[in-house]
Coordinates of C-alpha atoms and ligand atoms in Angstrom, one line a residue:
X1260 CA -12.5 46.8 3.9
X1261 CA -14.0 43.6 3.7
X1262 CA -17.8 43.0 2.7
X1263 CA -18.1 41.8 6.2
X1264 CA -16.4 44.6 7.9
X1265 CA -18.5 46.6 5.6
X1266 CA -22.0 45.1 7.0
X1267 CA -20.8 45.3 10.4
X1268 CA -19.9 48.7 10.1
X1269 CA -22.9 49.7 8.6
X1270 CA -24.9 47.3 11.3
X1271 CA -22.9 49.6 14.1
X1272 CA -23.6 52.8 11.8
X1273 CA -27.1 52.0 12.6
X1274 CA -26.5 51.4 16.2
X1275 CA -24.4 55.1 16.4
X1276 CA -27.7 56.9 14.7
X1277 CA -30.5 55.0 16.5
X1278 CA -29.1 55.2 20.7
X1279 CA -28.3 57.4 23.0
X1280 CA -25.1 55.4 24.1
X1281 CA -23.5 56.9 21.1
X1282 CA -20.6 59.9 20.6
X1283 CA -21.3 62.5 18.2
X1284 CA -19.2 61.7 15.1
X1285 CA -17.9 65.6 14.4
X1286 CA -16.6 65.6 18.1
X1287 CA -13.7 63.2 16.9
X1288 CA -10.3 63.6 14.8
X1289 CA -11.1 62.2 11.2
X1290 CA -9.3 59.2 12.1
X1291 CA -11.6 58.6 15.5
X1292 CA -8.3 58.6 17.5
X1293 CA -9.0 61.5 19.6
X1294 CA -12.5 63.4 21.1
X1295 CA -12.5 66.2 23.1
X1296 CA -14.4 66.6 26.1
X1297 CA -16.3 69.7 26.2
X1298 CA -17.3 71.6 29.9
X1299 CA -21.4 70.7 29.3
X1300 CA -20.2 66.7 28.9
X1301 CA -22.0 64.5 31.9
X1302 CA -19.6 61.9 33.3
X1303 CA -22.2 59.6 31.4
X1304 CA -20.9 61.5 27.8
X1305 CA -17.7 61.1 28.9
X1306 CA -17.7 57.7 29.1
X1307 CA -19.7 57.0 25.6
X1308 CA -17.6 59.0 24.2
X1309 CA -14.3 56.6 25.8
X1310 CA -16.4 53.9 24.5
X1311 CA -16.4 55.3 20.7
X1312 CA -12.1 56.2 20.2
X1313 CA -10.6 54.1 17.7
X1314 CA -7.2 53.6 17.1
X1315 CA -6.3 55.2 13.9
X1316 CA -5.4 52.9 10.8
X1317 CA -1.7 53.3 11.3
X1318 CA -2.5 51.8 15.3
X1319 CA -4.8 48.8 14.1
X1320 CA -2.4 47.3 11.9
X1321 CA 0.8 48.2 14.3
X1322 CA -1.5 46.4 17.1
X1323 CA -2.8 43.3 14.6
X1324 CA 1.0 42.8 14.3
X1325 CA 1.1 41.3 18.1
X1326 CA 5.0 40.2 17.5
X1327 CA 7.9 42.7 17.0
X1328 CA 11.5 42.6 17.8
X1329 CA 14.5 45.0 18.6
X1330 CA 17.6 44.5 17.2
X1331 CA 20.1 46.2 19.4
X1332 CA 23.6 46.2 17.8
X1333 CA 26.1 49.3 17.5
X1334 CA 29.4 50.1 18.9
X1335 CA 28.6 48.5 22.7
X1336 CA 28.2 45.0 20.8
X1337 CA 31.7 45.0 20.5
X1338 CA 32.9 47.1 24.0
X1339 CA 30.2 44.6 25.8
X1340 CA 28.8 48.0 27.5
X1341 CA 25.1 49.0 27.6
X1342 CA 25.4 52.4 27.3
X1343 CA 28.6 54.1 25.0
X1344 CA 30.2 57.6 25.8
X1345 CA 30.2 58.6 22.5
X1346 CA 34.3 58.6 22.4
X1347 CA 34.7 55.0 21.7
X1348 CA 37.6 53.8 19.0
X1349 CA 35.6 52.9 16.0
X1350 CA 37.9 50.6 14.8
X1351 CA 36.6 48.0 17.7
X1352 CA 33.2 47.8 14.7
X1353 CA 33.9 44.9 13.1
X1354 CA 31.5 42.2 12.4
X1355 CA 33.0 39.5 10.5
X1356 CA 29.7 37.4 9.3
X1357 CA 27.4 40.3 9.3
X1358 CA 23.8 39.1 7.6
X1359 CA 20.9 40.8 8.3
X1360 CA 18.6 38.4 6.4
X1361 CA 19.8 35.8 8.9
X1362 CA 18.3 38.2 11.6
X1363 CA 15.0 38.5 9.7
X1364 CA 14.8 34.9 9.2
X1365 CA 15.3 34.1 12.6
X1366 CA 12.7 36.1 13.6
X1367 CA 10.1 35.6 10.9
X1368 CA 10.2 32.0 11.5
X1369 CA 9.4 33.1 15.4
X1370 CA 6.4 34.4 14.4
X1371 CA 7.6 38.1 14.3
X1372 CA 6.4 40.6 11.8
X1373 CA 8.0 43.7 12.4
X1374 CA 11.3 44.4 13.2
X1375 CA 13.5 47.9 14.7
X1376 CA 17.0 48.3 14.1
X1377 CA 19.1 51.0 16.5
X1378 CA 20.3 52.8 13.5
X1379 CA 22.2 55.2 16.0
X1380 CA 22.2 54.4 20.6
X1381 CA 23.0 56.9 23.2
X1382 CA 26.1 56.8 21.8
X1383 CA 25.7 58.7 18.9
X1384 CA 27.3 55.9 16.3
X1385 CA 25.3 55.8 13.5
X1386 CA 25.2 52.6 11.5
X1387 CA 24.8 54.4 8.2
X1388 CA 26.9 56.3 6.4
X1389 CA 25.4 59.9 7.3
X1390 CA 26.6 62.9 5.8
X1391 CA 25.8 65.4 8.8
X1392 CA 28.9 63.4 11.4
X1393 CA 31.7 61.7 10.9
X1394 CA 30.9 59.3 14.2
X1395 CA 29.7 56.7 11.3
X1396 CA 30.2 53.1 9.8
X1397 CA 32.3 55.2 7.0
X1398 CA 34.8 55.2 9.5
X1399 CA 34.9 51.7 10.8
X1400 CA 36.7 48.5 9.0
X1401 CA 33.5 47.0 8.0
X1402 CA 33.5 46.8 4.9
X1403 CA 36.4 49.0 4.6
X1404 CA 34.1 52.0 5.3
X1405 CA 32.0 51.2 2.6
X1406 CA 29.1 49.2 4.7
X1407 CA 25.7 50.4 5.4
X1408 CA 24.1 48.5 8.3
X1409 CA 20.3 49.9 7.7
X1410 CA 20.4 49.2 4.2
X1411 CA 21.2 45.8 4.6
X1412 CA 18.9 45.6 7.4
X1413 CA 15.8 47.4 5.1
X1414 CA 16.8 45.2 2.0
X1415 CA 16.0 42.0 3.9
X1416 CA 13.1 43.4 5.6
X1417 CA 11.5 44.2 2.2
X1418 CA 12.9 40.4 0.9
X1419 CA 11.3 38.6 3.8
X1420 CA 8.0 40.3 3.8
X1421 CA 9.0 42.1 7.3
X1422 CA 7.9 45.6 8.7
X1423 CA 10.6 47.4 8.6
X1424 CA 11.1 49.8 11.4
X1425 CA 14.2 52.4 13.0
X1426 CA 15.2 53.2 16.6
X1427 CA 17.2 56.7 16.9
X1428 CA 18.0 58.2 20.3
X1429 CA 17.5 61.4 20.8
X1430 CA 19.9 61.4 24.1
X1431 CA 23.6 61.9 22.0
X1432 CA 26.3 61.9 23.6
X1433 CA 29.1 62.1 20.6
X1434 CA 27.7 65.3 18.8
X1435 CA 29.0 68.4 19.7
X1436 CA 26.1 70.0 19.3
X1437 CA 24.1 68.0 21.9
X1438 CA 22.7 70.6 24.5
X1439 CA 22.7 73.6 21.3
X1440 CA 18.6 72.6 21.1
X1441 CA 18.4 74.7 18.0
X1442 CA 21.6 73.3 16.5
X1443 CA 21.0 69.4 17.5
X1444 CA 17.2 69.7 16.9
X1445 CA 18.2 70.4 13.0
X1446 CA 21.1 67.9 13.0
X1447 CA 18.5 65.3 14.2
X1448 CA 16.0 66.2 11.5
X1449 CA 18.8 66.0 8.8
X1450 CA 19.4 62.3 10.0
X1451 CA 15.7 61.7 10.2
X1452 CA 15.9 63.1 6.6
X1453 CA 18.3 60.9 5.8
X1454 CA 16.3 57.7 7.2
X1455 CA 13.4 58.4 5.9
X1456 CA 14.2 58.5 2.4
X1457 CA 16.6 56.5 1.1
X1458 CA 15.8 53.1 3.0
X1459 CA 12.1 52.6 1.8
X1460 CA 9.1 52.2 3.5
X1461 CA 9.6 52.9 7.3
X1462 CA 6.8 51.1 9.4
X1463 CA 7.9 52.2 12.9
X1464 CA 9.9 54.9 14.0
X1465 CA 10.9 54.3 17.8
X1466 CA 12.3 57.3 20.3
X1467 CA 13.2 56.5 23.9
X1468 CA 13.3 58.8 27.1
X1469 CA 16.6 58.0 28.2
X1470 CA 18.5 60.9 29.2
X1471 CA 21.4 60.4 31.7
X1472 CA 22.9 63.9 31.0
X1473 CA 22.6 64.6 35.1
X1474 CA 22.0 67.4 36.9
X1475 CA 25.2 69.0 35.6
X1476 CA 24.9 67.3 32.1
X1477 CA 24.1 69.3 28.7
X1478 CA 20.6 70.7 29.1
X1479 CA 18.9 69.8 25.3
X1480 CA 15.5 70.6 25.0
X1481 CA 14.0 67.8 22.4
X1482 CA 11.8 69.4 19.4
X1483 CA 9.4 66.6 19.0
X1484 CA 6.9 67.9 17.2
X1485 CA 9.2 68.9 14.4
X1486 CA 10.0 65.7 14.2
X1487 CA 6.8 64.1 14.3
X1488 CA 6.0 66.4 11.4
X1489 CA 9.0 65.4 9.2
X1490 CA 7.8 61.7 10.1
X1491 CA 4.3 62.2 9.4
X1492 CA 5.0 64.1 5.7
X1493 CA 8.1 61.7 4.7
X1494 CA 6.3 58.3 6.0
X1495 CA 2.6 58.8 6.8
X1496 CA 2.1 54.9 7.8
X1497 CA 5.1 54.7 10.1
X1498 CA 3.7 54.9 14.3
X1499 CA 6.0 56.7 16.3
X1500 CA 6.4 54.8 19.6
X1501 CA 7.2 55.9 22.9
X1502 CA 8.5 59.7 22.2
X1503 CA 5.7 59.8 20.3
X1504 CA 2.1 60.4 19.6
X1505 CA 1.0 56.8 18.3
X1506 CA 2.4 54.0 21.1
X1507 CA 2.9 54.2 24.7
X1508 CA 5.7 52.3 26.7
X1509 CA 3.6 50.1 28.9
X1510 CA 5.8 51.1 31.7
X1511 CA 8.2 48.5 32.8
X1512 CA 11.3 46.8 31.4
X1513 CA 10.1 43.5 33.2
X1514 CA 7.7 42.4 29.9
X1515 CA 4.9 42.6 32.1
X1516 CA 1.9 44.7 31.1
X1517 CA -1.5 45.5 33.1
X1518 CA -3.9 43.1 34.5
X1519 CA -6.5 46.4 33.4
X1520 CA -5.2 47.8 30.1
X1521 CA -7.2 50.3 28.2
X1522 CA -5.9 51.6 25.1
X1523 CA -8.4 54.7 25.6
X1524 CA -6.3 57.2 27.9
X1525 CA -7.4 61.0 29.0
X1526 CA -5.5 63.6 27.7
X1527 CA -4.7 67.0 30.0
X1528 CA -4.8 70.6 29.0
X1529 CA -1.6 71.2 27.1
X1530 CA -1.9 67.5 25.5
X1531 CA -5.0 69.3 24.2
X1532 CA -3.7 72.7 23.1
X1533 CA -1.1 71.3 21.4
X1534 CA -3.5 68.7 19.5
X1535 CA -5.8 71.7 18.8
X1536 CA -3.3 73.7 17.2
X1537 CA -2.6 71.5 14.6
X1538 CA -5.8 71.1 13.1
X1539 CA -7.3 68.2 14.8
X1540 CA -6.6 66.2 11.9
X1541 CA -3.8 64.2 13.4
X1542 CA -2.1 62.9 16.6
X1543 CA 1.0 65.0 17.3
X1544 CA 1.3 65.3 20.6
X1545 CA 4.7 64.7 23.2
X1546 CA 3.6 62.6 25.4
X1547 CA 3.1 63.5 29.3
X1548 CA 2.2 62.5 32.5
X1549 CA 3.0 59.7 34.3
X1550 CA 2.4 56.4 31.8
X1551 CA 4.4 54.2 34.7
X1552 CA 1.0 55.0 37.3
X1553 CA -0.9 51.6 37.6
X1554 CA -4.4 53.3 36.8
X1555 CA -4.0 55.0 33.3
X1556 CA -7.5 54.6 31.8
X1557 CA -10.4 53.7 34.6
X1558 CA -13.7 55.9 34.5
X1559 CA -12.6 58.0 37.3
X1560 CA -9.8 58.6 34.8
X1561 CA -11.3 60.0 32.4
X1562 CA -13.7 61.8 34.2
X1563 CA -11.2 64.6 34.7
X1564 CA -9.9 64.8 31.8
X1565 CA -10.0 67.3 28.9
X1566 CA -10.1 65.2 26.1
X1567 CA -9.9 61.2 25.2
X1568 CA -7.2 59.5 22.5
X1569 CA -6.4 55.7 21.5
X1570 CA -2.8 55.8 23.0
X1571 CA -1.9 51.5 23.4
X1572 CA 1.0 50.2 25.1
X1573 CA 3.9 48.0 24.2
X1574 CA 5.8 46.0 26.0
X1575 CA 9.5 46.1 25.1
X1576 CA 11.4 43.2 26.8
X1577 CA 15.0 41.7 26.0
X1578 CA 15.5 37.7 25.4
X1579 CA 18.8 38.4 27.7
X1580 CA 19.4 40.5 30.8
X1581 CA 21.0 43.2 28.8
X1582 CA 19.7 45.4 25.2
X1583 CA 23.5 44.3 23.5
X1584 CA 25.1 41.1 23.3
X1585 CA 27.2 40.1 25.8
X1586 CA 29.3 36.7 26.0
X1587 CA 28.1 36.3 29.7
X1588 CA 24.7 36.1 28.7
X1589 CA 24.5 33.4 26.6
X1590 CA 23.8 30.9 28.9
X1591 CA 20.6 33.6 30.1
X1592 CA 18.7 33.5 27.2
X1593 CA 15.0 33.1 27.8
X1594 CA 13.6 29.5 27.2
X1595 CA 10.9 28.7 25.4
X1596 CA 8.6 28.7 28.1
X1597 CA 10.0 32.0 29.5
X1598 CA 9.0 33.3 25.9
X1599 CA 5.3 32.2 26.2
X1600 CA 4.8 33.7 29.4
X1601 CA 5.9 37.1 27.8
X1602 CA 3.4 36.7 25.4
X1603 CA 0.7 35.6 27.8
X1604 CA 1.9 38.9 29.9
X1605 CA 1.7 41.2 27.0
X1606 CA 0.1 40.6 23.9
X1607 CA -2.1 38.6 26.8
X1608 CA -2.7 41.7 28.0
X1609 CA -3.5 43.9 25.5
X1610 CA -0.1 45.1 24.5
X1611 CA 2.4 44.4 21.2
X1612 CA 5.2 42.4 22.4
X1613 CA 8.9 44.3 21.4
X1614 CA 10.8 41.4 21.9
X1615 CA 14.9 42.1 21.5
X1616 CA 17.3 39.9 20.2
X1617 CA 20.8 40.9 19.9
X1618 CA 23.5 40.1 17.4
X1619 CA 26.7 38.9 18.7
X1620 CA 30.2 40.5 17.3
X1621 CA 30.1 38.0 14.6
X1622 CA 27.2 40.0 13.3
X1623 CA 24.7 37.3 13.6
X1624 CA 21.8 35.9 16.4
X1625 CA 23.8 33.8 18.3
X1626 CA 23.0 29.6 18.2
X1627 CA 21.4 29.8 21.8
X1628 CA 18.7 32.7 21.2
X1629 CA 18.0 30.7 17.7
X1630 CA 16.9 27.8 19.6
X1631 CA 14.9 29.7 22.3
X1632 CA 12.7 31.0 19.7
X1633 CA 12.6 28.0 17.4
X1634 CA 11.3 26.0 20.6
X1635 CA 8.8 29.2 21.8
X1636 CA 7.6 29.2 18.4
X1637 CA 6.6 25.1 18.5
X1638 CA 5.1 25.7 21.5
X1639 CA 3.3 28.1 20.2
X1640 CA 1.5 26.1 17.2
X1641 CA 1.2 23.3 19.4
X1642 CA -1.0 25.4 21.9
X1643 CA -3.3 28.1 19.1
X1644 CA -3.3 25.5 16.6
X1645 CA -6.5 24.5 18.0
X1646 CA -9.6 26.1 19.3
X1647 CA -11.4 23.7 21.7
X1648 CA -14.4 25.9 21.3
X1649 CA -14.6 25.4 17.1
X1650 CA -17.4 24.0 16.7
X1651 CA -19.6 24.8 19.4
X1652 CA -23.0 25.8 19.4
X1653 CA -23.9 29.2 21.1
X1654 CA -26.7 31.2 22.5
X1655 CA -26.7 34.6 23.6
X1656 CA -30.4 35.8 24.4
X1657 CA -29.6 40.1 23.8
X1658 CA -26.6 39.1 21.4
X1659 CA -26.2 39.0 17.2
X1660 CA -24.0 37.5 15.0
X1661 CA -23.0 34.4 17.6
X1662 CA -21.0 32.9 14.1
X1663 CA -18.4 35.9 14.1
X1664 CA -17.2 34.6 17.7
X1665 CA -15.5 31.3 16.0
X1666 CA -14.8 32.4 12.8
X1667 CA -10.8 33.0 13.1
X1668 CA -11.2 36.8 11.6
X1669 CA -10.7 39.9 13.4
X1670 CA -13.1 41.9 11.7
X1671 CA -16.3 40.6 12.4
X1672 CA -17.8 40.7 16.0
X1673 CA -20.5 39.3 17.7
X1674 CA -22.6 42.7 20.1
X1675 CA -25.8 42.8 22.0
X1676 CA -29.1 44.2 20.8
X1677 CA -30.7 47.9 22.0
X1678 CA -28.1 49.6 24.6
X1679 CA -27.5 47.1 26.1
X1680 CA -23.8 46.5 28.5
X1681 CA -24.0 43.3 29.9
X1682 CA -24.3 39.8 28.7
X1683 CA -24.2 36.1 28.9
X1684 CA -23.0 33.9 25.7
X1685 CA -23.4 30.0 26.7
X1686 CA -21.1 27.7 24.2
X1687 CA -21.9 23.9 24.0
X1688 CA -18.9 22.5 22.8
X1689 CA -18.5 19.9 20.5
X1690 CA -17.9 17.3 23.2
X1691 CA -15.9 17.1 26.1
X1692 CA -12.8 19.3 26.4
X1693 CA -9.9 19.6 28.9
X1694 CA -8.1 23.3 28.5
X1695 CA -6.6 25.8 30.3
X1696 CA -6.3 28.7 28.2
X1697 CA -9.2 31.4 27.7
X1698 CA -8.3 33.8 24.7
X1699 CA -11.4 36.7 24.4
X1700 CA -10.4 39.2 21.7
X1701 CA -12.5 42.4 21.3
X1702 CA -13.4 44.5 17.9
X1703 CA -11.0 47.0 18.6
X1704 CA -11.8 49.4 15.1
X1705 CA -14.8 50.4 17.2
X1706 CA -13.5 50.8 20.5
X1707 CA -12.5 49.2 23.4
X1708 CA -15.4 48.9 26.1
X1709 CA -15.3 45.3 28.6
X1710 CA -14.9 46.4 31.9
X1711 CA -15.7 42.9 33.4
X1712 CA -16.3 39.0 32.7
X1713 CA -16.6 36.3 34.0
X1714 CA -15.7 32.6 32.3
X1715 CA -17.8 29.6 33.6
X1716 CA -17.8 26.1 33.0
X1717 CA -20.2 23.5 33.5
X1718 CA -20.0 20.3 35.1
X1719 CA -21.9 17.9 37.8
X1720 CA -25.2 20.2 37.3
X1721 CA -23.8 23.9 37.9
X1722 CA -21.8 26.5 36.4
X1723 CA -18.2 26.9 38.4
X1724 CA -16.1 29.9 38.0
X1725 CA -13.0 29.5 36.2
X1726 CA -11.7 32.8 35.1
X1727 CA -12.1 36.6 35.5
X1728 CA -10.8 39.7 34.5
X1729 CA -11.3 43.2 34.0
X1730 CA -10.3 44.6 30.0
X1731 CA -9.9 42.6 27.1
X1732 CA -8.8 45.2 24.2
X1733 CA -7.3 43.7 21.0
X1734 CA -6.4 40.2 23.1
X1735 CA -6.5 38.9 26.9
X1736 CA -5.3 35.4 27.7
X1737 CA -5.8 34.1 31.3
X1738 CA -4.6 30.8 32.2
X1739 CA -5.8 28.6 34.4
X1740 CA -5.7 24.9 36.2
X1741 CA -7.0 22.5 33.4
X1742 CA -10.4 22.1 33.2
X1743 CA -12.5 19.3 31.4
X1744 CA -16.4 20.6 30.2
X1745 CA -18.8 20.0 28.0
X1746 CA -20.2 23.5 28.2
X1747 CA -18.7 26.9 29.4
X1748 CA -20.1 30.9 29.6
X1749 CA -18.9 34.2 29.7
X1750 CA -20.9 36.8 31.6
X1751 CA -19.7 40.2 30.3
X1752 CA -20.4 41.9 33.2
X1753 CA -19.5 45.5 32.6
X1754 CA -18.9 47.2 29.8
X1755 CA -18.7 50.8 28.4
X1756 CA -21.8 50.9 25.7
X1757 CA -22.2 47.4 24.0
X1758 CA -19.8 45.3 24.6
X1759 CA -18.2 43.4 21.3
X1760 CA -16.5 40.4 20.8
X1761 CA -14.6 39.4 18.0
X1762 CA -13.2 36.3 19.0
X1763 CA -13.5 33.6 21.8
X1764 CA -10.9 30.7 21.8
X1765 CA -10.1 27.9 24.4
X1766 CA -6.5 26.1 24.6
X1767 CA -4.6 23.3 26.1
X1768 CA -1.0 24.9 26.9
X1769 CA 1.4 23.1 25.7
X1770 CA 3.0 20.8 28.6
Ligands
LIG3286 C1 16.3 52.5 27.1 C2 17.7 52.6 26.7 O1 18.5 53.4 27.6 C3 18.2 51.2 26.6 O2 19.6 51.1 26.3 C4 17.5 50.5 25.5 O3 17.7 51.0 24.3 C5 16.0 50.5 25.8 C6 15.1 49.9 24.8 O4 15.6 51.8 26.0 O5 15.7 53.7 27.3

């Protein structure tokens, strides 16, 4: 912790003791993630307790990350399918120029900083040499049967400097023993075994829902919670995303995340029992419940609900139409400005960006996707290089620390004074500025709590609306027709217990 972050804690340690808009700290998990709602709570409680879940230290530096990428490559690279059978000919697995640290490298100068390989797809191909199926690399040409794809991948992760993290379906449709729960259950724990162990440090372990079994298909009822276990006692760090107890899908393929995004999401009865029964101390859950619905986290939300946890979203989106390389797609790639307006629409909005980008047969990312990113990644300097607000001298009659607004760190937060949940912070800039980008970041370690704002500018002897929006959360980003001021505001004009901002930036978009 930093000797800021430790003043500011101890500044909100105060605030926690000394108002009622405050949750009592043994209600929570250890880590603040979770607080359970108990029958006497008023819907006021409810909400200050919303207003006091934190994401747990695993979360906060998953969500500081704002950049991932998938790497989907397996069997389908080389049958151009999206999905496998799980009886493919695994000699077809051959990629000539395989090089994992030219993956990495493509995506580390993009920007990225954590990275998920599909160690084994729905079609049950596993790209390392496991002992527990024969359905392996061992029995492809690469490398004569002597390759291991994760290794490769996890050595250049660790040489780069790059999360490293592992995708592994839990849909199979290879093993014999898929639709045996008991059986495949322990055959997917031996491979987790296997993963978790003799690659390093995993920072992300990824399960997806997919299931296309069918109505008449193998019935195989999923033991997540084992699992989470095994993942929680072998690699305590890793978050387990979508399957899993740590990161929500954001609910769409498109890349598009909520306008209203609140990390803080009610939790139902059996979410409950099953948190209760182990201990409290952690996040184990399966998730439930419909995380497509538009509404996840509004007050009337949580006002039914039984208990509260920090549960963010991520926004997984491909660079191409398809998840695997296909020849017919290279001239779909995503351009550089298709690529920012993913990020404004998800890390914009209060999500991690899971951006994949998948090898061709050769083994390598293709020439076209290289350029994409190179070219988002320019335009992404040219347009955060700057904040047009640096500089400017701010007021905030109910607010403190004004400074921590412009001061680049996450860590430090500018808040208003008593209980107070609304607010107006007035910047004079350092001259005039022309920009069309408003980036408001809140102090997400204590909780997420804007409900409402409102950015003015002024110009011609009044203040003019120029952007709104409901939450903020780690990062929102609203852009807007350019707009040339010498002074702007932002009204905060709803918020759930004092409202907190750690940073306020204005940009000029790159043309
Ligand atoms: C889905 C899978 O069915 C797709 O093939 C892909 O892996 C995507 C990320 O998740 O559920």
């Amino acid at each position: 912790m930093s000797v800021c972050k430790f003043f500011f804690s101890l500044f909100f340690a105060c605030i926690f003791f000394s108002f009622p808009c405050v949750a009592q700290q043994h209600e929570a998990t250890a880590d603040g993630s979770y607080v359970p709602i108990l029958p006497s709570d008023s819907p006021a409680d409810i909400i200050r307790k919303a207003a006091h879940v934190v994401p747990s230290p695993r979360q906060l530096r998953w969500q500081e990350l704002e950049l991932t990428a998938f790497f989907h490559f397996g069997i389908n690279t080389f049958t151009d399918r999206e999905w496998g059978d799980g009886k493919e000919d695994l000699s077809v697995f051959n990629p000539t120029r395989f090089d994992a640290r030219q993956w990495i490298r493509v995506a580390k100068a993009a920007g990225i900083r954590q990275v998920i390989l599909t160690a084994k797809h729905h079609d049950g191909f596993c790209l390392w040499p496991s002992q527990y199926t024969d359905h392996t690399i061992k029995n492809t040409p690469y490398k004569n049967g002597h390759g291991d794809i994760v290794k490769e991948f996890a050595d250049a992760c660790k040489e780069y400097g790059m999360g490293f993290g592992l995708y592994l379906s839990p849909w199979d449709r290879n093993s014999p023993v898929y639709g045996d729960s008991a059986k495949y259950n322990d055959l997917f724990l031996h491979w987790l075994t296997e993963l978790l162990t003799n690659y390093g440090k995993v920072d992300e372990v990824w399960f997806d829902g997919a299931n296309g079994e069918g109505p008449n298909g193998k019935k195989q009822v999923y033991a997540f919670e084992a699992w989470y276990h095994l993942i929680r006692h072998l690699q305590p760090q890793a978050v387990i995303a979508i399957m899993g107890p740590d990161v929500r899908w954001v609910g769409t393929e498109t890349g598009q995340g909520r306008l209203t995004e609140w990390s803080v999401l009610p939790l139902n009865a059996n979410q409950q029992a099953s948190i209760a029964a182990n201990s409290q101390k952690d996040m184990t859950f399966a998730p439930l419940g419909d995380l497509m619905h538009e509404d996840l986290g509004s007050r009337q939300q949580l006002l039914s609900a039984k208990g509260l946890i920090w549960y963010p979203a991520e926004t997984d989106v491909s660079i191409r139409p398809g998840w695997f390389y296909h020849d017919k797609e290279d001239a779909k790639v995503r351009t550089p400005a298709g690529l920012m307006d993913l990020y404004f629409s998800s890390v914009g909005r209060n999500s991690v960006l899971l951006l994949n980008i998948p090898p061709n047969r050769q083994g390598l990312i293709s020439d076209a996707d290289v350029r994409s990113l190179q070219g988002w990644r320019k335009d992404m300097d040219s347009t955060f290089g700057v904040n047009l607000a640096a500089g400017a001298a701010i007021s905030s009659p109910n607010g403190v620390h004004p400074h921590a607004l412009l001061d680049g760190k996450n860590d430090t937060w500018w808040t208003t004074t008593g209980s107070d949940t609304t607010a107006t912070i007035t910047l004079a800039l350092a001259g005039e500025k022309t920009f069309d980008v408003l980036s408001l970041q809140e102090e997400i370690s204590v909780g997420q709590r804007v409900e409402k704002f409102v950015l003015e500018s002024y110009s011609g002897g009044q203040w003019t609306e120029i952007a709104s929006g409901t939450t903020i959360g780690y990062k929102r980003l609203i852009h807007f027709p350019p707009v040339t001021a010498r002074a702007v505001r932002l009204r905060i004009l709803s918020s759930r217990c004092n409202p907190t901002i750690a940073e306020f930036g204005l940009y000029k978009l790159v043309e």
